[in-house]
Amino acid sequence: MMSRLSAEQCTEAIKQNDFPGELTASREKVVFVLTQSWCPQWSMMQSWLARAADEAGADVYFSEYDRETFFDEFMQFKETTFGNRSIPYLRYYRDGKLAAESNYVSKDVFVKNATRNLPS
């Protein structure tokens, strides 16, 4: 499944310093893609992301936050709280816990990151 994050979900992430548990644990494997609509790497990812999510058995939530009214606040949150200034920025969760982070990756690396086990 691939879904656009709502303004409410992004606002809740800012308030909680992470995405709400009902999203991070909506499935065993969950990935968040935080990006801006103009990003060429995001355009490339969009061509294979839904298929890769199915292959990995993952839910994918995304935000093109430059198109949102909360752009400045969300970008500051992403860059300071998550410590990542690049796009697209991906957060991979396993069983509701953060398992990996990356920026743009190939389809194969996306599937590998999405299906990796949590560190012991």
PDB file of C-alpha atoms in Angstrom:
ATOM      1  CA  MET A   1       0.000   0.000   0.000  1.00  0.00           C
ATOM      2  CA  MET A   2       1.188   3.511  -0.810  1.00  0.00           C
ATOM      3  CA  SER A   3      -0.556   6.515   0.810  1.00  0.00           C
ATOM      4  CA  ARG A   4      -0.024  10.249   0.974  1.00  0.00           C
ATOM      5  CA  LEU A   5       0.416  11.544   4.523  1.00  0.00           C
ATOM      6  CA  SER A   6      -2.298  13.951   5.607  1.00  0.00           C
ATOM      7  CA  ALA A   7      -1.677  17.349   7.164  1.00  0.00           C
ATOM      8  CA  GLU A   8      -2.949  15.936  10.467  1.00  0.00           C
ATOM      9  CA  GLN A   9      -0.508  13.018  10.363  1.00  0.00           C
ATOM     10  CA  CYS A  10       2.429  15.323   9.599  1.00  0.00           C
ATOM     11  CA  THR A  11       1.387  17.755  12.332  1.00  0.00           C
ATOM     12  CA  GLU A  12       1.149  14.859  14.790  1.00  0.00           C
ATOM     13  CA  ALA A  13       4.665  13.732  13.804  1.00  0.00           C
ATOM     14  CA  ILE A  14       5.983  17.211  14.557  1.00  0.00           C
ATOM     15  CA  LYS A  15       4.268  17.209  17.963  1.00  0.00           C
ATOM     16  CA  GLN A  16       5.468  13.683  18.883  1.00  0.00           C
ATOM     17  CA  ASN A  17       8.940  13.940  17.263  1.00  0.00           C
ATOM     18  CA  ASP A  18       8.061  10.886  15.151  1.00  0.00           C
ATOM     19  CA  PHE A  19       5.154   9.440  13.249  1.00  0.00           C
ATOM     20  CA  PRO A  20       2.246   8.081  15.308  1.00  0.00           C
ATOM     21  CA  GLY A  21       2.261   4.412  16.281  1.00  0.00           C
ATOM     22  CA  GLU A  22      -0.850   3.689  14.245  1.00  0.00           C
ATOM     23  CA  LEU A  23       1.268   4.499  11.171  1.00  0.00           C
ATOM     24  CA  THR A  24       4.668   3.103  12.174  1.00  0.00           C
ATOM     25  CA  ALA A  25       2.994  -0.177  13.132  1.00  0.00           C
ATOM     26  CA  SER A  26       0.254  -0.243  10.467  1.00  0.00           C
ATOM     27  CA  ARG A  27       2.046  -3.294   9.082  1.00  0.00           C
ATOM     28  CA  GLU A  28       5.138  -5.270  10.072  1.00  0.00           C
ATOM     29  CA  LYS A  29       7.197  -3.216   7.579  1.00  0.00           C
ATOM     30  CA  VAL A  30       6.522   0.485   7.059  1.00  0.00           C
ATOM     31  CA  VAL A  31       8.456   3.124   5.134  1.00  0.00           C
ATOM     32  CA  PHE A  32       8.042   6.899   5.170  1.00  0.00           C
ATOM     33  CA  VAL A  33       9.279   8.930   2.204  1.00  0.00           C
ATOM     34  CA  LEU A  34       9.690  12.637   2.911  1.00  0.00           C
ATOM     35  CA  THR A  35      10.473  14.664  -0.179  1.00  0.00           C
ATOM     36  CA  GLN A  36       9.698  17.639  -2.355  1.00  0.00           C
ATOM     37  CA  SER A  37       7.767  17.369  -5.604  1.00  0.00           C
ATOM     38  CA  TRP A  38      10.510  18.836  -7.811  1.00  0.00           C
ATOM     39  CA  CYS A  39      13.170  16.289  -6.768  1.00  0.00           C
ATOM     40  CA  PRO A  40      14.378  14.213  -9.770  1.00  0.00           C
ATOM     41  CA  GLN A  41      15.308  11.244  -7.549  1.00  0.00           C
ATOM     42  CA  TRP A  42      11.759  11.244  -6.167  1.00  0.00           C
ATOM     43  CA  SER A  43      10.383  11.166  -9.714  1.00  0.00           C
ATOM     44  CA  MET A  44      12.549   8.121 -10.432  1.00  0.00           C
ATOM     45  CA  MET A  45      11.458   6.403  -7.206  1.00  0.00           C
ATOM     46  CA  GLN A  46       7.787   6.967  -7.987  1.00  0.00           C
ATOM     47  CA  SER A  47       8.145   4.822 -11.119  1.00  0.00           C
ATOM     48  CA  TRP A  48       8.920   1.692  -9.039  1.00  0.00           C
ATOM     49  CA  LEU A  49       7.977   2.436  -5.434  1.00  0.00           C
ATOM     50  CA  ALA A  50       4.505   0.850  -5.359  1.00  0.00           C
ATOM     51  CA  ARG A  51       5.858  -2.389  -6.887  1.00  0.00           C
ATOM     52  CA  ALA A  52       8.811  -2.407  -4.484  1.00  0.00           C
ATOM     53  CA  ALA A  53       6.486  -1.874  -1.510  1.00  0.00           C
ATOM     54  CA  ASP A  54       4.425  -4.868  -2.611  1.00  0.00           C
ATOM     55  CA  GLU A  55       7.571  -6.945  -3.082  1.00  0.00           C
ATOM     56  CA  ALA A  56       8.793  -6.012   0.405  1.00  0.00           C
ATOM     57  CA  GLY A  57       5.359  -6.461   1.980  1.00  0.00           C
ATOM     58  CA  ALA A  58       5.522  -2.887   3.272  1.00  0.00           C
ATOM     59  CA  ASP A  59       3.163   0.032   3.726  1.00  0.00           C
ATOM     60  CA  VAL A  60       4.631   3.237   2.284  1.00  0.00           C
ATOM     61  CA  TYR A  61       3.555   6.693   3.407  1.00  0.00           C
ATOM     62  CA  PHE A  62       4.870   9.758   1.610  1.00  0.00           C
ATOM     63  CA  SER A  63       4.767  13.528   1.776  1.00  0.00           C
ATOM     64  CA  GLU A  64       5.719  16.001  -0.916  1.00  0.00           C
ATOM     65  CA  TYR A  65       5.863  18.613   1.790  1.00  0.00           C
ATOM     66  CA  ASP A  66       6.754  21.532  -0.502  1.00  0.00           C
ATOM     67  CA  ARG A  67       3.149  21.374  -1.737  1.00  0.00           C
ATOM     68  CA  GLU A  68       1.704  21.672   1.755  1.00  0.00           C
ATOM     69  CA  THR A  69       0.725  24.678   3.868  1.00  0.00           C
ATOM     70  CA  PHE A  70       2.962  23.341   6.650  1.00  0.00           C
ATOM     71  CA  PHE A  71       6.064  23.303   4.397  1.00  0.00           C
ATOM     72  CA  ASP A  72       8.397  25.461   6.512  1.00  0.00           C
ATOM     73  CA  GLU A  73       7.473  23.835   9.820  1.00  0.00           C
ATOM     74  CA  PHE A  74       7.739  20.307   8.433  1.00  0.00           C
ATOM     75  CA  MET A  75      11.051  20.939   6.670  1.00  0.00           C
ATOM     76  CA  GLN A  76      12.524  22.350   9.892  1.00  0.00           C
ATOM     77  CA  PHE A  77      11.225  19.315  11.808  1.00  0.00           C
ATOM     78  CA  LYS A  78      12.698  16.875   9.283  1.00  0.00           C
ATOM     79  CA  GLU A  79      16.052  18.636   9.185  1.00  0.00           C
ATOM     80  CA  THR A  80      16.452  19.169  12.935  1.00  0.00           C
ATOM     81  CA  THR A  81      14.566  16.317  14.633  1.00  0.00           C
ATOM     82  CA  PHE A  82      15.412  13.658  12.046  1.00  0.00           C
ATOM     83  CA  GLY A  83      18.769  15.311  11.244  1.00  0.00           C
ATOM     84  CA  ASN A  84      18.452  14.919   7.486  1.00  0.00           C
ATOM     85  CA  ARG A  85      18.673  17.792   5.015  1.00  0.00           C
ATOM     86  CA  SER A  86      18.554  15.690   1.818  1.00  0.00           C
ATOM     87  CA  ILE A  87      15.601  14.463  -0.222  1.00  0.00           C
ATOM     88  CA  PRO A  88      14.086  12.061  -0.651  1.00  0.00           C
ATOM     89  CA  TYR A  89      14.544  10.969   2.944  1.00  0.00           C
ATOM     90  CA  LEU A  90      13.321   7.476   3.872  1.00  0.00           C
ATOM     91  CA  ARG A  91      12.592   6.069   7.339  1.00  0.00           C
ATOM     92  CA  TYR A  92      12.117   2.282   7.527  1.00  0.00           C
ATOM     93  CA  TYR A  93      10.193   0.804  10.458  1.00  0.00           C
ATOM     94  CA  ARG A  94       9.965  -2.832  11.478  1.00  0.00           C
ATOM     95  CA  ASP A  95       7.331  -3.846  14.028  1.00  0.00           C
ATOM     96  CA  GLY A  96       6.757  -0.167  14.815  1.00  0.00           C
ATOM     97  CA  LYS A  97      10.453   0.545  15.544  1.00  0.00           C
ATOM     98  CA  LEU A  98      12.893   2.499  13.403  1.00  0.00           C
ATOM     99  CA  ALA A  99      15.093  -0.055  11.619  1.00  0.00           C
ATOM    100  CA  ALA A 100      16.962   2.038   9.006  1.00  0.00           C
ATOM    101  CA  GLU A 101      17.215   5.408   7.325  1.00  0.00           C
ATOM    102  CA  SER A 102      18.404   6.404   3.866  1.00  0.00           C
ATOM    103  CA  ASN A 103      18.139   8.952   1.148  1.00  0.00           C
ATOM    104  CA  TYR A 104      17.528   8.017  -2.465  1.00  0.00           C
ATOM    105  CA  VAL A 105      18.161   4.327  -3.107  1.00  0.00           C
ATOM    106  CA  SER A 106      17.619   1.888  -5.953  1.00  0.00           C
ATOM    107  CA  LYS A 107      14.629  -0.454  -5.937  1.00  0.00           C
ATOM    108  CA  ASP A 108      16.780  -3.392  -4.791  1.00  0.00           C
ATOM    109  CA  VAL A 109      18.277  -1.444  -1.886  1.00  0.00           C
ATOM    110  CA  PHE A 110      14.821  -0.167  -0.930  1.00  0.00           C
ATOM    111  CA  VAL A 111      13.517  -3.749  -0.688  1.00  0.00           C
ATOM    112  CA  LYS A 112      16.608  -4.814   1.290  1.00  0.00           C
ATOM    113  CA  ASN A 113      16.216  -1.907   3.734  1.00  0.00           C
ATOM    114  CA  ALA A 114      12.469  -2.485   4.102  1.00  0.00           C
ATOM    115  CA  THR A 115      12.897  -6.173   4.889  1.00  0.00           C
ATOM    116  CA  ARG A 116      15.951  -6.019   7.141  1.00  0.00           C
ATOM    117  CA  ASN A 117      15.701  -7.289  10.684  1.00  0.00           C
ATOM    118  CA  LEU A 118      16.041  -5.020  13.659  1.00  0.00           C
ATOM    119  CA  PRO A 119      19.446  -5.062  15.353  1.00  0.00           C
ATOM    120  CA  SER A 120      19.568  -7.332  18.400  1.00  0.00           C
TER     121      SER A 120
END
